[in-house]
Amino acid sequence: MTSKKLVNTVAGCADDALAGLVACNPHLQLLQGHRVALRSDLDSLKGRVALLSGGGSGHEPAHAGFIGKGMLTGVIAGAVFTSPAVGSILAAIRAVAQADTVGTLLIVKNYTGDRLNFGLAREQAQAEGIPVEMVVVGDDSAFTAPKKAGRRGLCGTVLIHKVAGALAEAGVGLEEITNRVSVVAKAMGTLGVSLSSCSVPGSRPTFELSPDEVELGLGIHGEAGVRRIKMASADEIVTLMLDHMTNVSNMSHVPVRSGSSVVLMVNNLGGLSFLELGIVADAAVRSLESRGVKIARALVGTFMSALEMPGISLTLLLVDEPLLKLIDAETTASAWPNVAKVSVTGQKRSRAAPAEPLEVPDPTAAGGSASRQTVLVLERVCATLLGLEEHLNALDRAAGDGDCGTTHSRAARAIQGWLKEGPPPASPAQLLSKLSLLLLEKMGGSSGALYGLFLTAAAQPLKAKTDLPAWSAAMEAGLEAMQKYGKAAPGDRTMLDSLWAAGQELQAWKSPGANLFHVLTKAVQSAEAAAEATKTMEAGAGRASYISSARLDQPDPGAVAVAAILRAILEALQGRGT
């Protein structure tokens, strides 16, 4: 079965992709009749060397994303994973020659088709009297033994574009640029790893991997690598890659050792998430620095992809200060990142967190017996939530992502851990504030934020008094904060429904002579009834609001959790089950 692709036609996808890039970039132009993109300011290149590169499509943003002042003059694109036509390469050479450039350098990745087609175009252009040189880049560090075809050209080619572009912009001649970038090309290596294959539009995946395998040392056309390894952590895979790349017994190794200074490229092969890319980049930096390697510059992003392949490649280029200046030189190429022109290694990567404000002694704080009662209440609440984990998750699967129980259990375990550290604050205001911070940090999700809001606001009225009217005011303050920031209202089928119902009953605490347990019992019963009533409500807020009410026939898990918490508080205070 072929994979789905957002294309107009399989045959025209390479043309359409290049046309789209040019349409959105006023500094580029298409060469009529050819799949060639050129700088629109060719006349400004008079007296300078022109740089042309290219290859098969499917490697975006390479190659056209690197056209611009300070990088490539133009590119010639083939069909997906196919070398461009000789006629189009020759047409591009002629076009830049007509702009009175002093010569053209072809930067070619080491694949048979590219070598043949660019080489033939070069021979024809030279026969016409156009000065043309060619550099073939082979930066693949996968193969441990020599191959007749040589090392494949991979993402390191982009660094050659950058170095050559900086030299050309500085007015360096064709022969010198050719010689200098040829030396640079020998001082780098690239290695890729993939979690699965990619598929050319209209075709099936190029290879298959089992769920517990990854492909090491693959190329950029979906071709298989040098070996398959078992799936492992990002740290382990990156360490394996760097070990392979720098192993002196590997014919294609990069001679990186302790004390070396390198440019690191972490390249997304097309389908890796940005989250994974960041994890890999962190692992690569830590692994290299642990080997005593100085990372002079780090480039992280998508530079040379293999369609939608979920994988990465690492490139290491040995550098000195003169070479770094070329890497740092300005360019208008759209795909070149805004790289900080300072060394990565040696930078301070963290800042001390601000100190927590000192707690002011609370004159309303009760004694040790109240603290012991607080512990009993919290332990009962935690046990209740842990026992409800699967039930709440099951309720949440109908309208959310099925983690309501898990989220509440995470909160319960955090509170249990906190209680083991020492007695909780005796002051109700400080207790609620501490619980707020704990849930905001440990619970996560919207539930953690809502509970945190509620407890933070509820703590404020309790700073002055802790009598029953003050607790009623605390409930009001918490409900007001939840509605203000959460945008839910009673009847919207959320946790607020249970809290709101309980809050209405707790208003009775404001009356003189109100009974603690009588009012709290009615509040719990109202909360439980409200939670049950949510099963017939139409969701007006939260994830459930995106789902047809016809599919919701279970009570809201958040409302159920709130009612259970209130019931646990009541029973703990009454001394039942403790």
Coordinates of C-alpha atoms in Angstrom, one line a residue:
M1 CA 0.0 0.0 0.0
T2 CA 1.4 3.4 -1.0
S3 CA 1.6 6.2 1.6
K4 CA -0.5 9.3 1.5
K5 CA 1.1 12.5 0.3
L6 CA -0.3 16.0 -0.1
V7 CA 0.7 16.4 -3.8
N8 CA -1.2 17.3 -7.0
T9 CA 0.4 14.7 -9.1
V10 CA 3.3 12.3 -8.4
A11 CA 4.9 13.3 -11.7
G12 CA 4.7 17.0 -11.0
C13 CA 5.5 17.1 -7.2
A14 CA 9.1 18.2 -7.6
D15 CA 8.2 21.1 -10.0
D16 CA 5.3 22.2 -7.7
A17 CA 7.5 22.2 -4.6
L18 CA 10.2 24.3 -6.2
A19 CA 7.6 26.7 -7.7
G20 CA 6.1 27.1 -4.2
L21 CA 9.5 28.0 -2.7
V22 CA 10.1 30.6 -5.4
A23 CA 6.6 32.0 -5.2
C24 CA 7.2 32.8 -1.5
N25 CA 10.7 34.1 -1.8
P26 CA 11.1 37.3 -3.9
H27 CA 14.9 36.8 -4.0
L28 CA 14.6 33.6 -6.1
Q29 CA 13.6 33.0 -9.8
L30 CA 12.9 29.9 -11.8
L31 CA 14.9 29.3 -15.0
Q32 CA 12.2 28.9 -17.8
G33 CA 12.0 25.4 -19.1
H34 CA 14.1 23.9 -16.4
R35 CA 13.8 22.8 -12.8
V36 CA 16.3 25.4 -11.7
A37 CA 16.1 28.1 -9.1
L38 CA 18.5 31.0 -9.2
R39 CA 19.2 34.2 -7.2
S40 CA 17.1 37.0 -8.7
D41 CA 20.1 39.4 -8.4
L42 CA 22.5 37.6 -10.7
D43 CA 23.8 40.9 -12.0
S44 CA 25.3 41.6 -8.6
L45 CA 27.6 38.6 -9.0
K46 CA 29.7 40.2 -11.8
G47 CA 33.3 39.4 -11.2
R48 CA 32.6 36.8 -8.5
V49 CA 32.5 33.0 -8.5
A50 CA 29.0 31.4 -8.9
L51 CA 28.1 28.4 -6.8
L52 CA 25.7 25.7 -8.1
S53 CA 24.5 22.6 -6.3
G54 CA 21.5 20.3 -6.4
G55 CA 20.4 16.8 -6.7
G56 CA 17.2 14.9 -6.3
S57 CA 14.1 16.5 -4.7
G58 CA 12.8 15.2 -1.4
H59 CA 15.7 16.6 0.7
E60 CA 14.0 20.0 1.5
P61 CA 15.1 22.5 2.6
A62 CA 18.1 21.3 0.6
H63 CA 19.0 22.5 -1.8
A64 CA 17.0 25.6 -2.8
G65 CA 16.6 26.7 0.8
F66 CA 20.3 27.5 0.8
I67 CA 20.3 29.9 -2.2
G68 CA 21.2 33.4 -1.2
K69 CA 23.9 36.0 -0.7
G70 CA 26.7 34.2 1.1
M71 CA 25.7 30.8 0.0
L72 CA 24.5 29.2 -3.3
T73 CA 23.8 31.1 -6.5
G74 CA 21.4 28.5 -7.7
V75 CA 20.3 24.9 -7.6
I76 CA 19.2 22.2 -10.1
A77 CA 16.6 19.9 -8.8
G78 CA 15.8 16.4 -10.1
A79 CA 12.7 14.3 -9.5
V80 CA 12.3 12.8 -6.0
F81 CA 15.6 11.1 -5.1
T82 CA 16.7 11.4 -8.8
S83 CA 19.7 13.2 -10.2
P84 CA 18.9 16.3 -12.2
A85 CA 19.1 16.3 -16.0
V86 CA 22.4 17.3 -17.7
G87 CA 20.5 19.8 -19.9
S88 CA 19.2 21.7 -16.8
I89 CA 22.6 21.7 -15.1
L90 CA 24.2 23.1 -18.2
A91 CA 21.4 25.7 -18.6
A92 CA 22.1 26.9 -15.0
I93 CA 25.9 27.1 -15.7
R94 CA 25.2 29.2 -18.8
A95 CA 22.8 31.4 -17.0
V96 CA 25.3 32.4 -14.3
A97 CA 28.1 32.7 -16.9
Q98 CA 25.9 35.3 -18.8
A99 CA 25.9 37.4 -15.6
D100 CA 29.6 37.9 -16.1
T101 CA 30.7 35.7 -13.2
V102 CA 34.4 34.6 -13.2
G103 CA 33.7 30.9 -13.0
T104 CA 31.3 28.4 -11.5
L105 CA 31.9 25.8 -8.8
L106 CA 29.6 22.8 -8.8
I107 CA 29.1 21.3 -5.3
V108 CA 28.0 17.7 -5.8
K109 CA 27.0 15.0 -3.3
N110 CA 28.8 11.7 -3.9
Y111 CA 26.2 9.6 -5.7
T112 CA 26.7 8.0 -9.0
G113 CA 23.9 9.8 -10.8
D114 CA 25.0 13.2 -9.5
R115 CA 28.6 12.7 -10.3
L116 CA 27.8 11.6 -13.9
N117 CA 25.3 14.3 -14.7
F118 CA 27.0 17.2 -13.1
G119 CA 30.3 15.9 -14.5
L120 CA 29.0 15.7 -18.0
A121 CA 27.5 19.2 -17.8
R122 CA 30.8 20.5 -16.5
E123 CA 32.7 18.9 -19.5
Q124 CA 30.2 20.5 -21.9
A125 CA 30.4 23.9 -20.3
Q126 CA 34.2 23.8 -20.3
A127 CA 34.1 22.9 -24.0
E128 CA 32.1 26.1 -24.5
G129 CA 34.9 28.1 -22.7
I130 CA 33.1 28.5 -19.4
P131 CA 35.4 28.0 -16.4
V132 CA 33.8 25.3 -14.2
E133 CA 35.2 23.3 -11.3
M134 CA 33.5 20.5 -9.3
V135 CA 33.8 19.4 -5.7
V136 CA 32.3 16.1 -4.8
V137 CA 31.4 15.8 -1.1
G138 CA 31.5 12.5 0.6
D139 CA 30.9 12.9 4.4
D140 CA 29.3 9.6 5.2
S141 CA 30.9 8.0 8.3
A142 CA 28.9 4.8 8.2
F143 CA 31.2 2.4 6.4
T144 CA 34.1 0.9 8.3
A145 CA 35.8 -0.5 5.2
P146 CA 36.6 1.3 1.9
K147 CA 33.9 1.3 -0.8
K148 CA 34.7 1.6 -4.5
A149 CA 32.0 4.2 -4.8
G150 CA 33.4 6.2 -1.9
R151 CA 31.6 7.9 0.9
R152 CA 28.1 9.1 0.3
G153 CA 27.3 12.8 0.3
L154 CA 25.0 13.7 3.3
C155 CA 24.1 16.7 5.4
G156 CA 27.6 17.9 5.7
T157 CA 27.3 19.2 2.2
V158 CA 25.3 22.1 3.6
L159 CA 28.4 23.2 5.5
I160 CA 30.4 23.2 2.2
H161 CA 27.7 25.4 0.7
K162 CA 28.2 27.8 3.6
V163 CA 32.0 27.9 3.5
A164 CA 32.1 28.2 -0.3
G165 CA 29.5 30.9 -0.2
A166 CA 31.4 33.0 2.3
L167 CA 34.5 32.7 0.2
A168 CA 32.7 33.6 -3.0
E169 CA 31.1 36.6 -1.3
A170 CA 34.5 37.8 -0.2
G171 CA 35.7 37.7 -3.8
V172 CA 38.0 34.7 -3.6
G173 CA 38.9 33.1 -6.9
L174 CA 37.5 29.8 -8.3
E175 CA 40.7 27.8 -7.9
E176 CA 41.3 28.9 -4.3
I177 CA 37.6 28.2 -3.3
T178 CA 37.8 24.8 -4.9
N179 CA 41.0 23.9 -3.1
R180 CA 39.9 25.2 0.3
V181 CA 36.5 23.6 0.4
S182 CA 38.1 20.3 -0.8
V183 CA 40.2 20.4 2.4
V184 CA 37.2 21.2 4.5
A185 CA 35.2 18.4 3.1
K186 CA 37.8 15.9 4.3
A187 CA 37.5 17.2 7.9
M188 CA 34.0 16.2 8.6
G189 CA 31.7 13.2 8.9
T190 CA 28.0 12.5 9.1
L191 CA 26.0 9.5 10.4
G192 CA 22.3 8.9 10.3
V193 CA 19.9 6.8 12.2
S194 CA 16.2 6.2 11.5
L195 CA 13.2 4.7 13.4
S196 CA 11.5 3.7 10.1
S197 CA 11.7 4.3 6.4
C198 CA 10.3 6.9 4.1
S199 CA 8.3 6.5 0.9
V200 CA 8.6 8.2 -2.5
P201 CA 5.3 9.7 -3.6
G202 CA 3.3 6.9 -5.3
S203 CA 5.4 4.1 -3.8
R204 CA 5.7 1.9 -0.8
P205 CA 8.2 2.4 2.0
T206 CA 11.8 1.6 0.9
F207 CA 12.5 -0.8 3.8
E208 CA 10.8 -2.2 6.8
L209 CA 11.8 -2.2 10.4
S210 CA 10.4 -4.2 13.3
P211 CA 9.0 -2.2 16.2
D212 CA 12.1 -2.8 18.3
E213 CA 14.7 -1.9 15.6
V214 CA 16.4 1.2 14.2
E215 CA 18.5 1.6 11.1
L216 CA 22.1 2.9 11.6
G217 CA 24.1 4.5 8.9
L218 CA 21.5 4.9 6.3
G219 CA 21.6 7.4 3.4
I220 CA 19.2 10.2 2.4
H221 CA 17.3 8.3 -0.2
G222 CA 15.6 5.7 2.0
E223 CA 18.3 3.2 1.3
A224 CA 19.1 0.8 4.2
G225 CA 22.1 1.5 6.5
V226 CA 25.0 -0.5 7.6
R227 CA 23.3 -2.4 10.4
R228 CA 20.2 -2.6 12.5
I229 CA 20.3 -2.1 16.2
K230 CA 17.8 -2.6 19.0
M231 CA 15.7 0.4 20.0
A232 CA 17.3 2.2 22.9
S233 CA 17.2 5.5 24.7
A234 CA 18.3 8.7 22.9
D235 CA 21.4 8.9 25.1
E236 CA 22.4 5.4 24.2
I237 CA 21.8 5.8 20.4
V238 CA 23.7 9.1 20.3
T239 CA 26.6 7.6 22.2
L240 CA 26.7 4.7 19.7
M241 CA 26.6 7.1 16.8
L242 CA 29.4 9.2 18.1
D243 CA 31.5 6.1 19.0
H244 CA 31.1 4.8 15.4
M245 CA 31.9 8.2 13.9
T246 CA 35.1 8.8 15.9
N247 CA 36.4 5.2 16.0
V248 CA 39.9 5.3 14.5
S249 CA 39.4 1.7 13.1
N250 CA 36.5 3.1 11.0
M251 CA 37.9 4.0 7.6
S252 CA 35.4 6.9 7.3
H253 CA 35.8 8.2 10.9
V254 CA 36.2 11.9 11.8
P255 CA 39.5 12.5 13.6
V256 CA 37.8 14.1 16.6
R257 CA 39.5 13.6 20.0
S258 CA 39.8 15.4 23.3
G259 CA 40.7 19.0 22.7
S260 CA 39.1 19.1 19.2
S261 CA 36.9 22.0 18.3
V262 CA 33.9 21.1 16.1
V263 CA 30.7 22.4 14.5
L264 CA 27.9 20.1 15.4
M265 CA 24.8 19.7 13.1
V266 CA 21.8 17.8 14.4
N267 CA 19.7 17.3 11.3
N268 CA 16.1 16.1 11.2
L269 CA 15.7 13.6 8.4
G270 CA 12.1 14.9 8.0
G271 CA 9.7 13.1 10.3
L272 CA 11.2 13.5 13.8
S273 CA 9.3 15.6 16.2
F274 CA 10.9 18.8 17.5
L275 CA 10.7 17.3 21.0
E276 CA 12.8 14.4 20.0
L277 CA 15.2 16.6 18.1
G278 CA 15.8 18.6 21.2
I279 CA 16.5 15.5 23.3
V280 CA 19.0 14.2 20.7
A281 CA 20.7 17.6 20.6
D282 CA 21.1 17.6 24.3
A283 CA 22.4 14.1 24.3
A284 CA 24.9 15.0 21.5
V285 CA 26.2 18.0 23.4
R286 CA 26.6 16.2 26.7
S287 CA 28.3 13.2 25.0
L288 CA 30.8 15.3 23.1
E289 CA 31.7 17.5 26.0
S290 CA 32.2 14.5 28.2
R291 CA 34.9 13.4 25.7
G292 CA 36.7 16.7 26.0
V293 CA 35.4 18.0 22.6
K294 CA 34.7 21.7 22.4
I295 CA 31.5 22.5 20.4
A296 CA 32.2 25.8 18.7
R297 CA 28.8 26.0 17.0
A298 CA 25.7 23.9 17.2
L299 CA 23.1 23.8 14.4
V300 CA 19.8 22.1 15.1
G301 CA 17.0 21.8 12.7
T302 CA 16.0 20.3 9.3
F303 CA 18.8 20.9 6.8
M304 CA 18.7 17.9 4.5
S305 CA 15.8 15.6 4.9
A306 CA 14.7 12.3 3.4
L307 CA 11.1 13.1 2.8
E308 CA 9.1 12.1 6.0
M309 CA 11.8 9.8 7.4
P310 CA 11.6 9.8 11.3
G311 CA 15.3 10.0 12.1
I312 CA 18.3 12.2 12.6
S313 CA 21.8 12.6 11.4
L314 CA 24.8 14.0 13.2
T315 CA 27.5 15.9 11.4
L316 CA 30.9 16.9 13.0
L317 CA 33.2 19.4 11.3
L318 CA 36.6 20.0 12.7
V319 CA 37.2 23.8 12.8
D320 CA 39.7 26.5 13.6
E321 CA 39.1 30.2 13.9
P322 CA 39.5 31.1 10.2
L323 CA 37.0 28.4 9.3
L324 CA 34.6 29.5 12.0
K325 CA 34.6 33.0 10.5
L326 CA 33.4 31.6 7.2
I327 CA 30.7 29.6 9.1
D328 CA 29.6 32.8 10.9
A329 CA 29.6 35.0 7.7
E330 CA 26.3 36.6 6.9
T331 CA 23.9 34.9 4.5
T332 CA 20.4 35.6 3.2
A333 CA 19.7 31.9 2.5
S334 CA 16.3 31.2 4.1
A335 CA 17.1 27.8 5.5
W336 CA 20.3 28.8 7.2
P337 CA 19.7 29.2 11.0
N338 CA 20.4 32.3 13.0
V339 CA 23.4 30.7 14.8
A340 CA 24.9 32.4 17.8
K341 CA 28.5 33.4 16.9
V342 CA 29.9 32.1 20.2
S343 CA 31.1 28.7 21.4
V344 CA 28.4 26.4 22.9
T345 CA 30.9 24.8 25.2
G346 CA 31.8 26.9 28.3
Q347 CA 28.5 28.7 28.5
K348 CA 26.5 28.9 31.7
R349 CA 23.3 27.0 30.9
S350 CA 21.3 27.5 34.0
R351 CA 20.4 30.3 36.3
A352 CA 19.7 29.9 40.0
A353 CA 16.0 29.9 40.8
P354 CA 14.8 32.8 42.9
A355 CA 14.5 32.1 46.6
E356 CA 11.1 31.4 48.0
P357 CA 9.8 34.3 50.1
L358 CA 10.2 33.8 53.8
E359 CA 7.1 32.7 55.6
V360 CA 5.6 35.2 58.0
P361 CA 4.4 33.6 61.2
D362 CA 0.6 33.3 61.1
P363 CA -1.1 34.4 64.3
T364 CA -4.1 32.3 63.4
A365 CA -2.1 29.1 63.4
A366 CA -3.5 26.4 65.7
G367 CA -1.5 23.9 67.7
G368 CA -0.2 20.4 67.1
S369 CA -3.6 18.6 67.4
A370 CA -4.9 20.6 64.4
S371 CA -1.7 19.6 62.5
R372 CA -2.4 15.9 63.3
Q373 CA -6.0 16.3 62.1
T374 CA -4.7 17.9 58.9
V375 CA -2.5 14.9 58.2
L376 CA -5.4 12.5 58.8
V377 CA -7.6 14.5 56.4
L378 CA -4.9 14.6 53.7
E379 CA -4.1 11.0 54.0
R380 CA -7.8 10.1 53.6
V381 CA -8.0 12.3 50.5
C382 CA -4.9 10.7 49.0
A383 CA -6.1 7.1 49.6
T384 CA -9.5 8.0 48.1
L385 CA -7.9 9.4 44.9
L386 CA -5.5 6.5 44.5
G387 CA -8.4 4.1 44.8
L388 CA -10.4 6.0 42.1
E389 CA -7.6 6.1 39.6
E390 CA -8.9 3.5 37.1
H391 CA -12.5 4.6 37.5
L392 CA -11.7 8.3 36.8
N393 CA -9.5 7.3 33.8
A394 CA -12.4 5.2 32.4
L395 CA -14.8 8.1 32.8
D396 CA -12.2 10.4 31.1
R397 CA -11.8 8.2 28.0
A398 CA -15.3 9.1 26.8
A399 CA -14.6 12.8 26.7
G400 CA -10.9 13.4 27.2
D401 CA -7.5 11.7 26.9
G402 CA -8.2 9.1 29.6
D403 CA -5.8 10.5 32.2
C404 CA -8.0 12.2 34.8
G405 CA -7.4 9.4 37.3
T406 CA -3.7 9.3 36.6
T407 CA -3.4 13.1 37.1
H408 CA -5.3 12.9 40.5
S409 CA -3.1 9.9 41.6
R410 CA 0.0 11.9 40.7
A411 CA -1.3 14.7 43.0
A412 CA -2.1 12.2 45.8
R413 CA 1.4 10.7 45.6
A414 CA 3.0 14.1 45.7
I415 CA 1.0 15.0 48.8
Q416 CA 2.0 11.7 50.5
G417 CA 5.6 12.4 49.7
W418 CA 5.3 15.9 51.1
L419 CA 3.7 14.7 54.3
K420 CA 6.7 12.3 54.9
E421 CA 9.1 15.3 54.8
G422 CA 7.5 16.8 58.0
P423 CA 4.3 18.1 59.5
P424 CA 2.2 20.4 57.3
P425 CA 1.8 24.0 58.3
A426 CA -0.6 24.6 61.1
S427 CA -1.9 27.7 59.6
P428 CA -4.8 27.0 57.2
A429 CA -3.7 29.8 54.9
Q430 CA -0.2 28.5 54.7
L431 CA -1.5 24.9 54.3
L432 CA -3.6 25.8 51.3
S433 CA -0.8 27.9 49.7
K434 CA 1.7 25.0 50.1
L435 CA -0.8 22.6 48.6
S436 CA -1.3 25.0 45.7
L437 CA 2.4 25.1 44.9
L438 CA 2.7 21.4 45.2
L439 CA -0.2 20.6 42.9
L440 CA 1.0 23.2 40.3
E441 CA 4.4 21.6 40.2
K442 CA 3.5 17.9 40.5
M443 CA 0.0 17.4 39.3
G444 CA 0.2 18.9 35.9
G445 CA -2.4 19.4 33.2
S446 CA -5.4 21.8 33.5
S447 CA -6.5 20.0 36.6
G448 CA -3.3 21.0 38.4
A449 CA -3.7 24.6 37.3
L450 CA -7.4 24.7 38.4
Y451 CA -6.7 23.2 41.8
G452 CA -3.8 25.5 42.2
L453 CA -5.9 28.6 41.4
F454 CA -8.6 27.5 43.7
L455 CA -6.3 26.8 46.7
T456 CA -4.3 30.0 46.1
A457 CA -7.4 32.2 46.1
A458 CA -9.0 30.3 49.0
A459 CA -6.0 30.8 51.2
Q460 CA -6.4 34.6 51.2
P461 CA -9.5 35.0 53.4
L462 CA -8.0 32.6 55.9
K463 CA -5.0 34.8 56.6
A464 CA -7.1 37.0 58.9
K465 CA -9.5 34.5 60.4
T466 CA -10.2 30.8 60.4
D467 CA -13.7 30.6 61.7
L468 CA -16.6 29.1 59.7
P469 CA -17.5 32.3 57.9
A470 CA -13.9 32.7 56.8
W471 CA -14.0 29.1 55.4
S472 CA -17.2 30.0 53.5
A473 CA -15.4 33.1 52.1
A474 CA -12.5 30.9 51.1
M475 CA -14.8 28.7 49.1
E476 CA -16.2 31.7 47.4
A477 CA -12.8 33.1 46.6
G478 CA -11.6 29.8 45.1
L479 CA -14.7 29.5 42.9
E480 CA -14.4 33.0 41.7
A481 CA -10.7 32.4 40.6
M482 CA -11.6 29.2 38.8
Q483 CA -14.4 30.9 36.9
K484 CA -12.2 33.9 36.1
Y485 CA -9.3 32.0 34.5
G486 CA -10.9 28.7 33.6
K487 CA -13.9 30.3 31.8
A488 CA -16.2 27.5 33.0
A489 CA -19.6 28.2 34.6
P490 CA -22.0 26.0 36.6
G491 CA -23.8 23.7 34.2
D492 CA -20.8 23.4 31.8
R493 CA -20.1 19.8 32.8
T494 CA -16.8 20.3 34.6
M495 CA -15.3 19.9 38.1
L496 CA -16.8 23.3 38.9
D497 CA -20.3 21.9 39.0
S498 CA -19.5 19.8 42.2
L499 CA -17.5 22.7 43.8
W500 CA -20.2 25.2 43.0
A501 CA -23.0 23.0 44.5
A502 CA -20.9 22.5 47.7
G503 CA -20.1 26.2 47.9
Q504 CA -23.8 27.1 47.8
E505 CA -24.4 24.9 50.9
L506 CA -21.3 26.3 52.7
Q507 CA -22.9 29.8 52.6
A508 CA -24.8 28.6 55.7
W509 CA -21.5 28.8 57.7
K510 CA -21.9 32.6 57.6
S511 CA -25.0 32.4 59.8
P512 CA -24.5 32.6 63.6
G513 CA -24.5 29.2 65.3
A514 CA -24.0 27.2 62.1
N515 CA -23.0 23.6 62.7
L516 CA -19.8 22.5 61.0
F517 CA -20.8 18.9 60.3
H518 CA -24.4 19.5 59.4
V519 CA -23.5 22.1 56.8
L520 CA -20.5 20.1 55.5
T521 CA -22.6 17.0 55.1
K522 CA -25.2 18.9 53.0
A523 CA -22.4 20.3 50.9
V524 CA -20.9 16.9 50.2
Q525 CA -24.4 15.5 49.3
S526 CA -25.0 18.4 46.9
A527 CA -21.6 17.9 45.4
E528 CA -22.3 14.2 44.8
A529 CA -25.7 15.0 43.3
A530 CA -24.1 17.7 41.0
A531 CA -21.4 15.2 39.8
E532 CA -24.1 12.7 39.0
A533 CA -26.1 15.3 37.1
T534 CA -23.2 16.1 34.8
K535 CA -24.0 12.9 32.9
T536 CA -27.0 14.7 31.3
M537 CA -25.3 18.1 30.8
E538 CA -24.0 19.4 27.5
A539 CA -20.3 20.2 27.9
G540 CA -19.7 23.9 27.6
A541 CA -16.0 24.0 28.6
G542 CA -12.9 21.7 28.7
R543 CA -12.1 18.9 26.2
A544 CA -15.5 17.4 26.4
S545 CA -17.0 20.6 24.8
Y546 CA -15.5 19.4 21.5
I547 CA -17.4 16.1 21.5
S548 CA -21.0 15.6 20.6
S549 CA -23.2 15.5 23.8
A550 CA -24.9 12.4 22.3
R551 CA -21.7 10.5 23.0
L552 CA -21.4 11.6 26.7
D553 CA -23.4 9.3 29.0
Q554 CA -21.1 9.2 32.0
P555 CA -20.6 11.8 34.7
D556 CA -17.7 14.2 34.3
P557 CA -14.6 12.7 35.9
G558 CA -13.4 16.0 37.4
A559 CA -16.7 16.6 39.1
V560 CA -16.7 13.0 40.4
A561 CA -13.1 13.5 41.8
V562 CA -14.1 16.8 43.6
A563 CA -17.2 15.1 45.2
A564 CA -15.0 12.2 46.3
I565 CA -12.4 14.6 47.8
L566 CA -15.1 16.5 49.8
R567 CA -16.6 13.1 51.0
A568 CA -13.1 12.1 52.2
I569 CA -12.6 15.4 54.0
L570 CA -16.0 15.0 55.8
E571 CA -15.4 11.4 56.9
A572 CA -11.9 12.1 58.1
L573 CA -13.1 15.0 60.2
Q574 CA -15.8 12.8 61.6
G575 CA -13.2 10.2 62.5
R576 CA -14.8 7.5 60.3
G577 CA -12.4 5.1 58.6
T578 CA -9.3 6.7 60.0

